[in-house]
Amino acid sequence: MVEPLAGEITVYFYAILFARYPEVRAMFPPGMDTQRDRLLRALLRVVDLVDDPRNLVRFCGHLGRDHRKFGTLPAHFPAVGECLLASLARYAGSAWTPEIAAAWTKAYGAVAQVMISAAEEDEAVRPAVWPATVVHRVARGHGIAEITVRPHMPYEYAAGQYVSIETPWWPKQWRYYSVANAPREDGTLTFHVRAVPGGSVSEALVQRAAVGDVIRLGPPMGDMVLDAAEHEDLLLVAGGTGLAPIRALIEEVARRGGRRQVHLFLGARTGAELYGVDDMLRMAQRYHWLTIRGAVSDEYVPGIRGTLPDVLAEYGPWHECDVFLSGPARMVVSAKETLTLSGTRPDRIHHDPFETPVLSAS
């Protein structure tokens, strides 16, 4: 009932939160548009998972650990709950019955407790943020920069995960990027960042970041990791800078001895935008178990023409593979539908949850 008014609800929520509890305003960036969108997507995700307790607890645990970087404390949760329920009540009108209010109160209490517990457990074993120095930067064309950083403290993550980044030029504005490499002995991490028009963090990283600058990393997140795979053979599908976590997964297969057959499909609108294909071809020459196909949808060039979902259907079926999808949300949704219709089990298709507050485009 309130979803069509979600934008107004989030504006109202933050207005009354800052009015009633002005001490929390300093935790947020000056511009609140992205933050409002994240809150909305988080609430929708909680409602979507309400009948799936295992994944709901996992999702809320991720939120709790990730919120440590904002300085969130257990004492903040009652204030947020009070203002959230007041916002829902205002916009639900007569539908906000005592029974509905009780259900939301109970639900929020459960979500808050999972987040608090996850944050406390996380605090016992690792920091909330990791300073990291930029040690290498190279332009890749089409507004993409490859940025390598060295954290000042050990940073443990799994290939395929993503990381939130804060730059010194835009404090308290965090954006999420996938790590483009498997864990290295020297501890460095490489990110592929595309400058999005109007995207403060992405433009800062692509246009301003230089060797020696210090950024901050949040904790690693995401379940699109190799250990989630059941089958030996893998189908990896990447569009645009979605290649970053896919490249990391390929490196992880190599680290583990390359006992799998890996099929990689890269997609772009034009041949010039077929990002990273040269690097992938060199990897295919090095690893006999890796095959690569590039697909271009909007230009006549030698090779495969068509969208990634269409090309997957042409070369399938892929029901004997675990599938990892990365790229624009529309491509991921379409590819997943194509694969499911051709017989691939949905639980064998892995991708990051683009409907949650983790895949910001700016």
Short mmCIF file of C-alpha atoms in Angstrom, two decimals:
data_model
loop_
_atom_site.label_atom_id
_atom_site.label_comp_id
_atom_site.label_asym_id
_atom_site.label_seq_id
_atom_site.Cartn_x
_atom_site.Cartn_y
_atom_site.Cartn_z
CA MET A 1 0.00 0.00 0.00
CA VAL A 2 2.76 2.49 0.85
CA GLU A 3 5.27 1.42 -1.77
CA PRO A 4 4.02 3.96 -4.39
CA LEU A 5 4.73 6.67 -1.79
CA ALA A 6 8.09 5.24 -0.79
CA GLY A 7 10.04 8.32 -1.88
CA GLU A 8 7.91 10.59 0.27
CA ILE A 9 8.12 8.18 3.20
CA THR A 10 11.91 8.15 3.24
CA VAL A 11 12.07 11.97 3.03
CA TYR A 12 9.65 12.21 5.95
CA PHE A 13 11.52 9.55 7.92
CA TYR A 14 14.85 11.36 7.78
CA ALA A 15 13.18 14.71 8.47
CA ILE A 16 11.66 13.53 11.74
CA LEU A 17 14.73 11.49 12.67
CA PHE A 18 16.98 14.54 12.42
CA ALA A 19 14.39 16.76 14.13
CA ARG A 20 13.87 14.42 17.09
CA TYR A 21 17.47 13.20 17.34
CA PRO A 22 19.71 15.93 15.88
CA GLU A 23 22.82 14.24 17.25
CA VAL A 24 22.62 11.54 14.52
CA ARG A 25 22.70 14.03 11.61
CA ALA A 26 26.51 14.17 11.68
CA MET A 27 26.63 10.44 10.79
CA PHE A 28 25.16 11.12 7.33
CA PRO A 29 26.49 12.92 4.23
CA PRO A 30 25.18 16.40 3.37
CA GLY A 31 23.33 15.07 0.31
CA MET A 32 20.75 12.48 1.31
CA ASP A 33 19.31 11.26 -2.02
CA THR A 34 21.42 8.10 -2.22
CA GLN A 35 20.93 7.36 1.47
CA ARG A 36 17.14 7.62 1.12
CA ASP A 37 17.23 5.19 -1.79
CA ARG A 38 19.29 2.72 0.23
CA LEU A 39 16.84 2.80 3.11
CA LEU A 40 13.94 2.18 0.75
CA ARG A 41 15.63 -0.78 -0.92
CA ALA A 42 16.61 -2.24 2.44
CA LEU A 43 13.01 -2.06 3.69
CA LEU A 44 11.68 -3.64 0.51
CA ARG A 45 14.27 -6.40 0.81
CA VAL A 46 13.26 -7.10 4.41
CA VAL A 47 9.61 -7.41 3.36
CA ASP A 48 10.57 -9.67 0.43
CA LEU A 49 12.45 -11.99 2.79
CA VAL A 50 9.93 -12.03 5.62
CA ASP A 51 8.97 -15.65 4.84
CA ASP A 52 12.60 -16.73 4.31
CA PRO A 53 14.14 -16.50 7.79
CA ARG A 54 17.56 -17.91 6.85
CA ASN A 55 18.20 -15.37 4.10
CA LEU A 56 16.56 -12.58 6.09
CA VAL A 57 18.99 -13.19 8.97
CA ARG A 58 21.90 -13.31 6.51
CA PHE A 59 20.82 -10.04 4.90
CA CYS A 60 20.36 -8.26 8.23
CA GLY A 61 23.69 -9.59 9.45
CA HIS A 62 25.37 -8.07 6.39
CA LEU A 63 23.64 -4.75 7.13
CA GLY A 64 24.72 -4.83 10.78
CA ARG A 65 28.37 -5.47 9.97
CA ASP A 66 28.39 -2.91 7.18
CA HIS A 67 26.77 -0.20 9.34
CA ARG A 68 29.74 -0.24 11.73
CA LYS A 69 31.60 2.04 9.32
CA PHE A 70 28.95 4.74 9.85
CA GLY A 71 29.51 4.70 13.59
CA THR A 72 26.17 3.03 14.28
CA LEU A 73 25.66 2.05 17.93
CA PRO A 74 22.99 -0.12 19.61
CA ALA A 75 21.52 3.05 21.16
CA HIS A 76 20.65 4.37 17.69
CA PHE A 77 18.25 1.54 16.84
CA PRO A 78 15.31 2.59 19.08
CA ALA A 79 15.36 6.09 17.57
CA VAL A 80 15.37 4.73 14.04
CA GLY A 81 12.57 2.29 14.86
CA GLU A 82 10.42 4.99 16.43
CA CYS A 83 10.74 7.26 13.38
CA LEU A 84 10.35 4.45 10.86
CA LEU A 85 7.10 3.22 12.40
CA ALA A 86 5.83 6.78 12.69
CA SER A 87 6.53 7.30 8.98
CA LEU A 88 4.77 4.10 7.96
CA ALA A 89 1.79 4.96 10.16
CA ARG A 90 1.48 8.43 8.63
CA TYR A 91 1.40 7.19 5.04
CA ALA A 92 -0.57 3.97 5.60
CA GLY A 93 -3.48 5.90 7.05
CA SER A 94 -6.43 3.77 8.13
CA ALA A 95 -4.59 0.61 7.05
CA TRP A 96 -2.24 1.09 10.02
CA THR A 97 -4.23 -1.02 12.45
CA PRO A 98 -3.08 -2.05 15.94
CA GLU A 99 -2.33 -5.51 14.56
CA ILE A 100 -0.19 -4.10 11.73
CA ALA A 101 1.61 -1.79 14.16
CA ALA A 102 2.34 -4.70 16.48
CA ALA A 103 3.64 -6.82 13.60
CA TRP A 104 5.98 -4.07 12.36
CA THR A 105 7.18 -3.35 15.89
CA LYS A 106 8.03 -7.01 16.38
CA ALA A 107 9.65 -7.26 12.94
CA TYR A 108 11.79 -4.17 13.48
CA GLY A 109 12.87 -5.46 16.88
CA ALA A 110 13.99 -8.74 15.32
CA VAL A 111 15.87 -7.00 12.50
CA ALA A 112 17.55 -4.61 14.92
CA GLN A 113 18.65 -7.40 17.22
CA VAL A 114 20.20 -9.39 14.36
CA MET A 115 22.04 -6.28 13.15
CA ILE A 116 23.28 -5.42 16.64
CA SER A 117 24.47 -8.98 17.33
CA ALA A 118 26.23 -9.22 13.97
CA ALA A 119 27.98 -5.89 14.57
CA GLU A 120 29.11 -6.91 18.06
CA GLU A 121 30.50 -10.21 16.82
CA ASP A 122 32.26 -8.43 13.97
CA GLU A 123 33.77 -5.83 16.30
CA ALA A 124 35.49 -8.59 18.26
CA VAL A 125 37.49 -9.81 15.26
CA ARG A 126 38.15 -6.92 12.88
CA PRO A 127 38.04 -3.13 12.46
CA ALA A 128 35.08 -1.21 11.07
CA VAL A 129 37.13 0.46 8.32
CA TRP A 130 40.52 -0.08 6.68
CA PRO A 131 42.63 2.87 5.46
CA ALA A 132 44.23 1.98 2.12
CA THR A 133 46.81 3.77 -0.01
CA VAL A 134 46.48 4.00 -3.79
CA VAL A 135 49.59 2.29 -5.19
CA HIS A 136 48.71 2.06 -8.89
CA ARG A 137 46.27 3.70 -11.25
CA VAL A 138 45.75 3.23 -14.99
CA ALA A 139 43.07 4.58 -17.34
CA ARG A 140 41.24 1.91 -19.32
CA GLY A 141 39.24 4.18 -21.62
CA HIS A 142 35.49 4.88 -21.78
CA GLY A 143 35.63 6.54 -18.36
CA ILE A 144 37.04 3.46 -16.62
CA ALA A 145 40.06 3.48 -14.31
CA GLU A 146 41.82 0.51 -12.77
CA ILE A 147 42.82 1.46 -9.23
CA THR A 148 44.98 -0.71 -6.97
CA VAL A 149 45.19 -0.03 -3.23
CA ARG A 150 47.17 -1.50 -0.32
CA PRO A 151 45.25 -1.62 2.99
CA HIS A 152 47.20 -0.49 6.05
CA MET A 153 45.94 -3.55 7.96
CA PRO A 154 45.29 -7.14 6.81
CA TYR A 155 42.10 -7.28 4.75
CA GLU A 156 40.54 -10.72 4.32
CA TYR A 157 37.97 -11.30 1.59
CA ALA A 158 36.92 -13.94 -0.93
CA ALA A 159 37.16 -13.66 -4.72
CA GLY A 160 33.84 -12.39 -6.08
CA GLN A 161 33.01 -10.14 -3.13
CA TYR A 162 32.50 -6.38 -3.23
CA VAL A 163 33.71 -3.57 -0.98
CA SER A 164 32.43 -0.13 0.01
CA ILE A 165 34.82 2.78 -0.59
CA GLU A 166 34.95 6.28 0.92
CA THR A 167 37.19 8.92 -0.65
CA PRO A 168 38.80 11.88 1.16
CA TRP A 169 37.00 14.27 -1.20
CA TRP A 170 33.48 13.15 -0.24
CA PRO A 171 33.46 12.12 3.44
CA LYS A 172 30.63 9.82 4.58
CA GLN A 173 29.66 8.98 1.01
CA TRP A 174 30.30 5.27 0.47
CA ARG A 175 29.94 3.45 -2.84
CA TYR A 176 30.32 -0.26 -3.58
CA TYR A 177 32.76 -1.82 -6.04
CA SER A 178 33.74 -5.41 -6.72
CA VAL A 179 37.33 -6.48 -6.20
CA ALA A 180 38.85 -7.46 -9.56
CA ASN A 181 41.37 -9.95 -8.21
CA ALA A 182 41.63 -13.00 -6.00
CA PRO A 183 43.51 -12.45 -2.72
CA ARG A 184 47.19 -11.67 -3.34
CA GLU A 185 50.25 -12.31 -1.23
CA ASP A 186 51.03 -8.57 -1.09
CA GLY A 187 47.50 -7.80 0.15
CA THR A 188 46.65 -5.34 -2.63
CA LEU A 189 43.17 -5.02 -4.12
CA THR A 190 42.28 -3.77 -7.60
CA PHE A 191 39.00 -2.06 -8.49
CA HIS A 192 37.57 -1.24 -11.93
CA VAL A 193 35.67 2.04 -11.56
CA ARG A 194 33.54 3.65 -14.26
CA ALA A 195 32.89 7.39 -13.85
CA VAL A 196 29.12 7.91 -13.74
CA PRO A 197 27.93 11.43 -14.69
CA GLY A 198 27.02 13.15 -11.45
CA GLY A 199 28.48 10.31 -9.42
CA SER A 200 30.64 12.08 -6.88
CA VAL A 201 32.59 9.05 -5.65
CA SER A 202 33.13 7.38 -9.02
CA GLU A 203 34.21 10.64 -10.67
CA ALA A 204 36.61 11.34 -7.79
CA LEU A 205 38.18 7.90 -8.09
CA VAL A 206 38.51 8.05 -11.88
CA GLN A 207 39.51 11.69 -12.30
CA ARG A 208 41.21 12.72 -9.03
CA ALA A 209 42.68 9.69 -7.29
CA ALA A 210 46.46 9.43 -7.60
CA VAL A 211 49.19 7.21 -6.24
CA GLY A 212 49.71 8.06 -2.58
CA ASP A 213 46.12 9.10 -1.86
CA VAL A 214 44.47 7.32 1.07
CA ILE A 215 40.90 6.03 0.82
CA ARG A 216 38.89 3.95 3.30
CA LEU A 217 37.42 0.48 2.77
CA GLY A 218 34.38 -1.02 4.48
CA PRO A 219 34.08 -4.76 5.17
CA PRO A 220 33.83 -7.23 2.26
CA MET A 221 30.32 -8.30 1.34
CA GLY A 222 28.54 -10.67 -1.04
CA ASP A 223 27.98 -14.39 -1.47
CA MET A 224 28.97 -14.66 -5.17
CA VAL A 225 32.01 -16.76 -4.25
CA LEU A 226 33.52 -19.94 -5.64
CA ASP A 227 32.60 -22.02 -2.60
CA ALA A 228 28.93 -21.47 -3.50
CA ALA A 229 29.42 -23.61 -6.64
CA GLU A 230 28.18 -27.20 -6.64
CA HIS A 231 29.19 -28.28 -10.17
CA GLU A 232 32.72 -28.58 -11.52
CA ASP A 233 31.96 -26.55 -14.67
CA LEU A 234 31.35 -22.82 -14.41
CA LEU A 235 29.55 -20.38 -16.69
CA LEU A 236 30.70 -16.80 -16.07
CA VAL A 237 28.79 -13.91 -17.67
CA ALA A 238 30.00 -10.31 -17.51
CA GLY A 239 28.70 -7.05 -18.91
CA GLY A 240 30.70 -3.81 -18.60
CA THR A 241 32.64 -3.40 -15.37
CA GLY A 242 30.77 -6.49 -14.19
CA LEU A 243 33.94 -8.19 -15.40
CA ALA A 244 35.71 -7.26 -12.14
CA PRO A 245 34.31 -10.01 -9.84
CA ILE A 246 34.31 -12.49 -12.74
CA ARG A 247 38.02 -11.90 -13.28
CA ALA A 248 38.58 -12.46 -9.56
CA LEU A 249 36.73 -15.79 -9.74
CA ILE A 250 38.89 -16.91 -12.68
CA GLU A 251 42.03 -16.06 -10.71
CA GLU A 252 40.63 -18.04 -7.77
CA VAL A 253 40.05 -21.10 -9.98
CA ALA A 254 43.68 -20.82 -11.09
CA ARG A 255 44.85 -20.48 -7.47
CA ARG A 256 43.06 -23.72 -6.62
CA GLY A 257 44.68 -25.65 -9.46
CA GLY A 258 42.34 -25.10 -12.40
CA ARG A 259 40.43 -28.38 -12.15
CA ARG A 260 37.22 -26.85 -13.51
CA GLN A 261 36.09 -26.01 -17.04
CA VAL A 262 35.23 -22.33 -17.14
CA HIS A 263 33.15 -20.73 -19.91
CA LEU A 264 33.31 -16.92 -20.00
CA PHE A 265 30.93 -14.71 -21.98
CA LEU A 266 31.65 -10.98 -22.23
CA GLY A 267 29.04 -8.55 -23.55
CA ALA A 268 28.88 -4.93 -24.67
CA ARG A 269 26.95 -2.71 -27.05
CA THR A 270 29.96 -2.03 -29.31
CA GLY A 271 33.30 -3.63 -29.94
CA ALA A 272 35.12 -0.64 -28.44
CA GLU A 273 33.15 -1.10 -25.21
CA LEU A 274 34.05 -4.78 -24.92
CA TYR A 275 35.99 -3.95 -21.82
CA GLY A 276 38.92 -6.10 -20.69
CA VAL A 277 38.72 -8.62 -23.52
CA ASP A 278 42.46 -8.49 -24.29
CA ASP A 279 43.35 -9.36 -20.71
CA MET A 280 40.87 -12.21 -20.74
CA LEU A 281 42.26 -13.58 -24.00
CA ARG A 282 45.73 -13.63 -22.46
CA MET A 283 44.34 -15.55 -19.50
CA ALA A 284 42.70 -18.05 -21.88
CA GLN A 285 46.07 -18.65 -23.54
CA ARG A 286 47.58 -19.31 -20.11
CA TYR A 287 44.78 -21.55 -18.80
CA HIS A 288 43.61 -24.46 -20.96
CA TRP A 289 40.41 -24.80 -18.94
CA LEU A 290 39.17 -21.28 -19.80
CA THR A 291 37.19 -20.48 -22.96
CA ILE A 292 36.07 -16.96 -23.87
CA ARG A 293 33.40 -15.57 -26.16
CA GLY A 294 32.63 -11.89 -26.66
CA ALA A 295 29.22 -10.66 -27.82
CA VAL A 296 28.36 -7.24 -29.27
CA SER A 297 24.71 -6.21 -29.49
CA ASP A 298 24.56 -2.88 -31.34
CA GLU A 299 27.34 -3.07 -33.92
CA TYR A 300 28.30 -5.34 -36.79
CA VAL A 301 31.79 -6.63 -36.00
CA PRO A 302 33.52 -9.97 -36.60
CA GLY A 303 32.48 -12.56 -34.06
CA ILE A 304 29.28 -13.05 -32.10
CA ARG A 305 26.49 -10.51 -32.41
CA GLY A 306 23.59 -10.24 -29.98
CA THR A 307 22.76 -9.59 -26.37
CA LEU A 308 24.29 -11.79 -23.72
CA PRO A 309 20.98 -13.56 -22.88
CA ASP A 310 20.45 -14.37 -26.59
CA VAL A 311 24.00 -15.67 -26.96
CA LEU A 312 23.68 -17.80 -23.84
CA ALA A 313 20.54 -19.38 -25.25
CA GLU A 314 22.33 -20.08 -28.55
CA TYR A 315 25.31 -21.79 -26.92
CA GLY A 316 23.40 -23.57 -24.13
CA PRO A 317 21.99 -25.41 -22.37
CA TRP A 318 24.01 -24.79 -19.22
CA HIS A 319 22.21 -26.91 -16.66
CA GLU A 320 25.43 -28.79 -15.78
CA CYS A 321 27.16 -25.56 -14.73
CA ASP A 322 27.11 -23.19 -11.82
CA VAL A 323 26.43 -19.74 -13.24
CA PHE A 324 27.85 -16.41 -12.04
CA LEU A 325 26.28 -13.25 -13.50
CA SER A 326 27.68 -9.73 -13.14
CA GLY A 327 26.78 -6.48 -14.85
CA PRO A 328 23.81 -4.17 -15.37
CA ALA A 329 20.71 -5.28 -13.48
CA ARG A 330 18.63 -5.56 -16.65
CA MET A 331 21.17 -7.91 -18.20
CA VAL A 332 21.38 -10.03 -15.06
CA VAL A 333 17.59 -10.37 -14.84
CA SER A 334 17.22 -11.25 -18.52
CA ALA A 335 20.10 -13.73 -18.48
CA LYS A 336 18.72 -15.43 -15.38
CA GLU A 337 15.30 -15.83 -17.03
CA THR A 338 16.90 -17.26 -20.18
CA LEU A 339 18.99 -19.75 -18.23
CA THR A 340 16.10 -20.83 -16.01
CA LEU A 341 13.87 -21.46 -19.02
CA SER A 342 16.58 -23.63 -20.57
CA GLY A 343 16.81 -25.84 -17.50
CA THR A 344 19.40 -24.28 -15.20
CA ARG A 345 18.30 -24.58 -11.58
CA PRO A 346 17.72 -21.15 -9.99
CA ASP A 347 19.80 -22.07 -6.95
CA ARG A 348 22.80 -22.66 -9.24
CA ILE A 349 22.62 -19.10 -10.61
CA HIS A 350 24.65 -16.68 -8.50
CA HIS A 351 24.66 -12.88 -8.62
CA ASP A 352 24.83 -9.97 -6.23
CA PRO A 353 21.49 -8.69 -4.87
CA PHE A 354 20.98 -5.60 -7.00
CA GLU A 355 17.69 -4.83 -5.26
CA THR A 356 19.50 -4.19 -1.96
CA PRO A 357 21.53 -1.15 -0.91
CA VAL A 358 24.82 -2.51 -2.18
CA LEU A 359 25.12 -1.79 -5.86
CA SER A 360 25.12 1.98 -6.04
CA ALA A 361 25.92 3.37 -9.49
CA SER A 362 27.64 6.52 -8.28
#
